[in-house]
């Protein structure tokens, strides 16, 4: 038996899209919880290769939007088109299998487990060898485990967290936990990475580091990124395009320069200090 035969293509490595082509299209999406309208008739797209920021005041619907994209929430209206395939809702496993990974607003790691094991847990989806080989721990299973470990080590080097590889993540300062969480998402080798406030609670130096990692992921790994962030300096610095939400509606969309000059955006969000 050959493990390769069982290999399932997790996502199209070559989806035929060129940088700048629309990868994800959100069309007239609305989502409510009982009487609360979290998202009202929002449309925007994310293009392959870009860093797309999603900004807006607290409760604007930013996290809800990411949850719609990765299938955690199912909108009552609208269409989500990912790589040309239109659907009214995304399913979480479908999103993950087709190359969408995310980090959470509140760090969601296994606190008692080491950095290494947390990042390794991001590889689960990529593990193909069947149970038989895993039990024997020989042949394909052994080779596969080695390949996974090599990939994880690559990510640890990339994120410069060698020194904390054995540390339980619960013992790490918050800024480093955020970095480990990014590592776990990268372990999925995503094509679209959703980051929900990756710099929240960080000091200036940590924010600069995280900005650099996000830019490097984008340029070196070719990963398309959707980024929710409140720090406007960071958003304006690193994103290609920005979509602005307010009370569940889209009030602005464009380059950082365009959005900064948009009076609705200034009134609703940029006018107040962040
Ligand atoms: N699971 C849920 N059940 C009920 N209401 C929800 C749920 N998730 C979000 N909401 C509501 O939807 C609205 C948008 O919330 P969301 O978390 O998307 O905002 P946000 O823009 O991410 O805000 P923040 O900047 O504070 O993270 C809020 O009114 C929120 O209370
Ligand atoms: Mg949020």
PDB file of N, CA, C and O and ligand atoms in Angstrom, residues 31 33-34 36-39 56-65 67 73 105 196-197 228 230 245, ligand 1:
ATOM      1  N   UNK A  31     -26.799  39.251   7.720  1.00  0.00           N
ATOM      2  CA  UNK A  31     -26.780  38.272   8.818  1.00  0.00           C
ATOM      3  C   UNK A  31     -27.391  38.913  10.049  1.00  0.00           C
ATOM      4  O   UNK A  31     -27.001  40.016  10.441  1.00  0.00           O
ATOM      5  N   UNK A  33     -28.942  38.100  14.193  1.00  0.00           N
ATOM      6  CA  UNK A  33     -29.141  37.199  15.334  1.00  0.00           C
ATOM      7  C   UNK A  33     -30.411  37.654  16.016  1.00  0.00           C
ATOM      8  O   UNK A  33     -30.396  38.692  16.680  1.00  0.00           O
ATOM      9  N   UNK A  34     -31.502  36.923  15.839  1.00  0.00           N
ATOM     10  CA  UNK A  34     -32.765  37.400  16.383  1.00  0.00           C
ATOM     11  C   UNK A  34     -33.047  38.770  15.808  1.00  0.00           C
ATOM     12  O   UNK A  34     -33.069  38.950  14.594  1.00  0.00           O
ATOM     13  N   UNK A  36     -31.036  41.368  16.208  1.00  0.00           N
ATOM     14  CA  UNK A  36     -29.794  42.134  15.994  1.00  0.00           C
ATOM     15  C   UNK A  36     -29.262  41.932  14.580  1.00  0.00           C
ATOM     16  O   UNK A  36     -28.955  40.811  14.177  1.00  0.00           O
ATOM     17  N   UNK A  37     -29.167  43.026  13.846  1.00  0.00           N
ATOM     18  CA  UNK A  37     -28.610  42.942  12.491  1.00  0.00           C
ATOM     19  C   UNK A  37     -27.102  43.135  12.580  1.00  0.00           C
ATOM     20  O   UNK A  37     -26.624  44.250  12.781  1.00  0.00           O
ATOM     21  N   UNK A  38     -26.355  42.063  12.441  1.00  0.00           N
ATOM     22  CA  UNK A  38     -24.893  42.165  12.532  1.00  0.00           C
ATOM     23  C   UNK A  38     -24.310  42.653  11.207  1.00  0.00           C
ATOM     24  O   UNK A  38     -23.344  43.414  11.188  1.00  0.00           O
ATOM     25  N   UNK A  39     -24.889  42.197  10.091  1.00  0.00           N
ATOM     26  CA  UNK A  39     -24.415  42.571   8.754  1.00  0.00           C
ATOM     27  C   UNK A  39     -25.627  42.863   7.880  1.00  0.00           C
ATOM     28  O   UNK A  39     -26.565  42.070   7.831  1.00  0.00           O
ATOM     29  N   UNK A  56     -13.532  49.346  11.299  1.00  0.00           N
ATOM     30  CA  UNK A  56     -14.795  49.940  11.742  1.00  0.00           C
ATOM     31  C   UNK A  56     -14.902  49.893  13.252  1.00  0.00           C
ATOM     32  O   UNK A  56     -14.159  49.160  13.913  1.00  0.00           O
ATOM     33  N   UNK A  57     -15.848  50.665  13.805  1.00  0.00           N
ATOM     34  CA  UNK A  57     -15.986  50.732  15.268  1.00  0.00           C
ATOM     35  C   UNK A  57     -16.394  49.397  15.888  1.00  0.00           C
ATOM     36  O   UNK A  57     -16.782  48.474  15.171  1.00  0.00           O
ATOM     37  N   UNK A  58     -16.337  49.311  17.198  1.00  0.00           N
ATOM     38  CA  UNK A  58     -16.765  48.105  17.914  1.00  0.00           C
ATOM     39  C   UNK A  58     -18.207  47.767  17.538  1.00  0.00           C
ATOM     40  O   UNK A  58     -19.058  48.651  17.443  1.00  0.00           O
ATOM     41  N   UNK A  59     -18.447  46.494  17.309  1.00  0.00           N
ATOM     42  CA  UNK A  59     -19.796  46.043  16.990  1.00  0.00           C
ATOM     43  C   UNK A  59     -20.217  46.304  15.555  1.00  0.00           C
ATOM     44  O   UNK A  59     -21.381  46.109  15.184  1.00  0.00           O
ATOM     45  N   UNK A  60     -19.268  46.721  14.701  1.00  0.00           N
ATOM     46  CA  UNK A  60     -19.591  47.071  13.307  1.00  0.00           C
ATOM     47  C   UNK A  60     -19.939  45.850  12.459  1.00  0.00           C
ATOM     48  O   UNK A  60     -20.546  45.977  11.400  1.00  0.00           O
ATOM     49  N   UNK A  61     -19.513  44.661  12.917  1.00  0.00           N
ATOM     50  CA  UNK A  61     -19.791  43.444  12.146  1.00  0.00           C
ATOM     51  C   UNK A  61     -18.560  42.822  11.520  1.00  0.00           C
ATOM     52  O   UNK A  61     -18.661  41.915  10.692  1.00  0.00           O
ATOM     53  N   UNK A  62     -17.372  43.259  11.955  1.00  0.00           N
ATOM     54  CA  UNK A  62     -16.117  42.783  11.348  1.00  0.00           C
ATOM     55  C   UNK A  62     -15.896  41.291  11.618  1.00  0.00           C
ATOM     56  O   UNK A  62     -15.662  40.504  10.694  1.00  0.00           O
ATOM     57  N   UNK A  63     -15.953  40.920  12.904  1.00  0.00           N
ATOM     58  CA  UNK A  63     -15.743  39.509  13.245  1.00  0.00           C
ATOM     59  C   UNK A  63     -16.837  38.647  12.622  1.00  0.00           C
ATOM     60  O   UNK A  63     -16.570  37.549  12.115  1.00  0.00           O
ATOM     61  N   UNK A  64     -18.063  39.169  12.629  1.00  0.00           N
ATOM     62  CA  UNK A  64     -19.168  38.414  12.018  1.00  0.00           C
ATOM     63  C   UNK A  64     -18.871  38.136  10.545  1.00  0.00           C
ATOM     64  O   UNK A  64     -19.173  37.059  10.031  1.00  0.00           O
ATOM     65  N   UNK A  65     -18.273  39.126   9.878  1.00  0.00           N
ATOM     66  CA  UNK A  65     -17.943  38.954   8.452  1.00  0.00           C
ATOM     67  C   UNK A  65     -16.943  37.814   8.274  1.00  0.00           C
ATOM     68  O   UNK A  65     -17.108  36.970   7.385  1.00  0.00           O
ATOM     69  N   UNK A  67     -16.559  35.351  10.242  1.00  0.00           N
ATOM     70  CA  UNK A  67     -17.269  34.109  10.566  1.00  0.00           C
ATOM     71  C   UNK A  67     -18.164  33.641   9.421  1.00  0.00           C
ATOM     72  O   UNK A  67     -18.402  32.440   9.275  1.00  0.00           O
ATOM     73  N   UNK A  73     -20.699  31.303  10.732  1.00  0.00           N
ATOM     74  CA  UNK A  73     -22.052  31.880  10.699  1.00  0.00           C
ATOM     75  C   UNK A  73     -22.629  31.717   9.301  1.00  0.00           C
ATOM     76  O   UNK A  73     -21.910  31.849   8.314  1.00  0.00           O
ATOM     77  N   UNK A 105     -10.021  36.680  17.573  1.00  0.00           N
ATOM     78  CA  UNK A 105      -9.882  37.938  18.324  1.00  0.00           C
ATOM     79  C   UNK A 105      -9.337  37.651  19.726  1.00  0.00           C
ATOM     80  O   UNK A 105      -8.466  38.360  20.215  1.00  0.00           O
ATOM     81  N   UNK A 196      -8.052  38.154  12.841  1.00  0.00           N
ATOM     82  CA  UNK A 196      -8.966  39.006  13.608  1.00  0.00           C
ATOM     83  C   UNK A 196      -8.195  39.715  14.725  1.00  0.00           C
ATOM     84  O   UNK A 196      -7.905  39.129  15.755  1.00  0.00           O
ATOM     85  N   UNK A 197      -7.835  40.941  14.493  1.00  0.00           N
ATOM     86  CA  UNK A 197      -7.089  41.776  15.434  1.00  0.00           C
ATOM     87  C   UNK A 197      -5.804  41.100  15.945  1.00  0.00           C
ATOM     88  O   UNK A 197      -5.630  40.917  17.143  1.00  0.00           O
ATOM     89  N   UNK A 228      -8.468  42.239  10.185  1.00  0.00           N
ATOM     90  CA  UNK A 228      -9.237  43.173  11.007  1.00  0.00           C
ATOM     91  C   UNK A 228      -8.252  43.814  11.980  1.00  0.00           C
ATOM     92  O   UNK A 228      -7.504  43.100  12.661  1.00  0.00           O
ATOM     93  N   UNK A 230      -7.609  47.555  14.557  1.00  0.00           N
ATOM     94  CA  UNK A 230      -8.040  48.890  15.008  1.00  0.00           C
ATOM     95  C   UNK A 230      -6.938  49.931  14.899  1.00  0.00           C
ATOM     96  O   UNK A 230      -7.211  51.126  14.911  1.00  0.00           O
ATOM     97  N   UNK A 245     -16.698  49.137   7.775  1.00  0.00           N
ATOM     98  CA  UNK A 245     -18.048  48.795   8.214  1.00  0.00           C
ATOM     99  C   UNK A 245     -18.454  49.689   9.374  1.00  0.00           C
ATOM    100  O   UNK A 245     -17.621  50.144  10.156  1.00  0.00           O
TER     101      UNK A 245
HETATM  102  N1  LIG B   1     -23.160  34.982  18.150  1.00  0.00           N
HETATM  103  C1  LIG B   1     -23.818  36.145  18.266  1.00  0.00           C
HETATM  104  N2  LIG B   1     -25.028  36.205  18.845  1.00  0.00           N
HETATM  105  C2  LIG B   1     -25.691  37.380  18.948  1.00  0.00           C
HETATM  106  N3  LIG B   1     -25.219  38.564  18.521  1.00  0.00           N
HETATM  107  C3  LIG B   1     -23.990  38.567  17.953  1.00  0.00           C
HETATM  108  C4  LIG B   1     -23.228  37.359  17.798  1.00  0.00           C
HETATM  109  N4  LIG B   1     -22.059  37.672  17.188  1.00  0.00           N
HETATM  110  C5  LIG B   1     -22.090  39.010  16.978  1.00  0.00           C
HETATM  111  N5  LIG B   1     -23.238  39.534  17.433  1.00  0.00           N
HETATM  112  C6  LIG B   1     -23.646  40.952  17.355  1.00  0.00           C
HETATM  113  O1  LIG B   1     -23.404  41.396  16.045  1.00  0.00           O
HETATM  114  C7  LIG B   1     -22.887  42.719  16.049  1.00  0.00           C
HETATM  115  C8  LIG B   1     -21.528  42.733  15.363  1.00  0.00           C
HETATM  116  O2  LIG B   1     -20.571  42.069  16.192  1.00  0.00           O
HETATM  117  P1  LIG B   1     -19.097  41.737  15.731  1.00  0.00           P
HETATM  118  O3  LIG B   1     -18.492  40.905  16.791  1.00  0.00           O
HETATM  119  O4  LIG B   1     -19.126  41.199  14.361  1.00  0.00           O
HETATM  120  O5  LIG B   1     -18.447  43.200  15.734  1.00  0.00           O
HETATM  121  P2  LIG B   1     -16.930  43.649  15.518  1.00  0.00           P
HETATM  122  O6  LIG B   1     -16.951  44.657  14.424  1.00  0.00           O
HETATM  123  O7  LIG B   1     -16.046  42.484  15.366  1.00  0.00           O
HETATM  124  O8  LIG B   1     -16.619  44.432  16.885  1.00  0.00           O
HETATM  125  P3  LIG B   1     -15.253  44.511  17.772  1.00  0.00           P
HETATM  126  O9  LIG B   1     -14.400  45.593  17.148  1.00  0.00           O
HETATM  127  O10 LIG B   1     -15.737  44.924  19.115  1.00  0.00           O
HETATM  128  O11 LIG B   1     -14.617  43.164  17.761  1.00  0.00           O
HETATM  129  C9  LIG B   1     -22.839  43.164  17.514  1.00  0.00           C
HETATM  130  O12 LIG B   1     -24.014  43.872  17.785  1.00  0.00           O
HETATM  131  C10 LIG B   1     -22.793  41.850  18.251  1.00  0.00           C
HETATM  132  O13 LIG B   1     -23.358  41.979  19.527  1.00  0.00           O
END
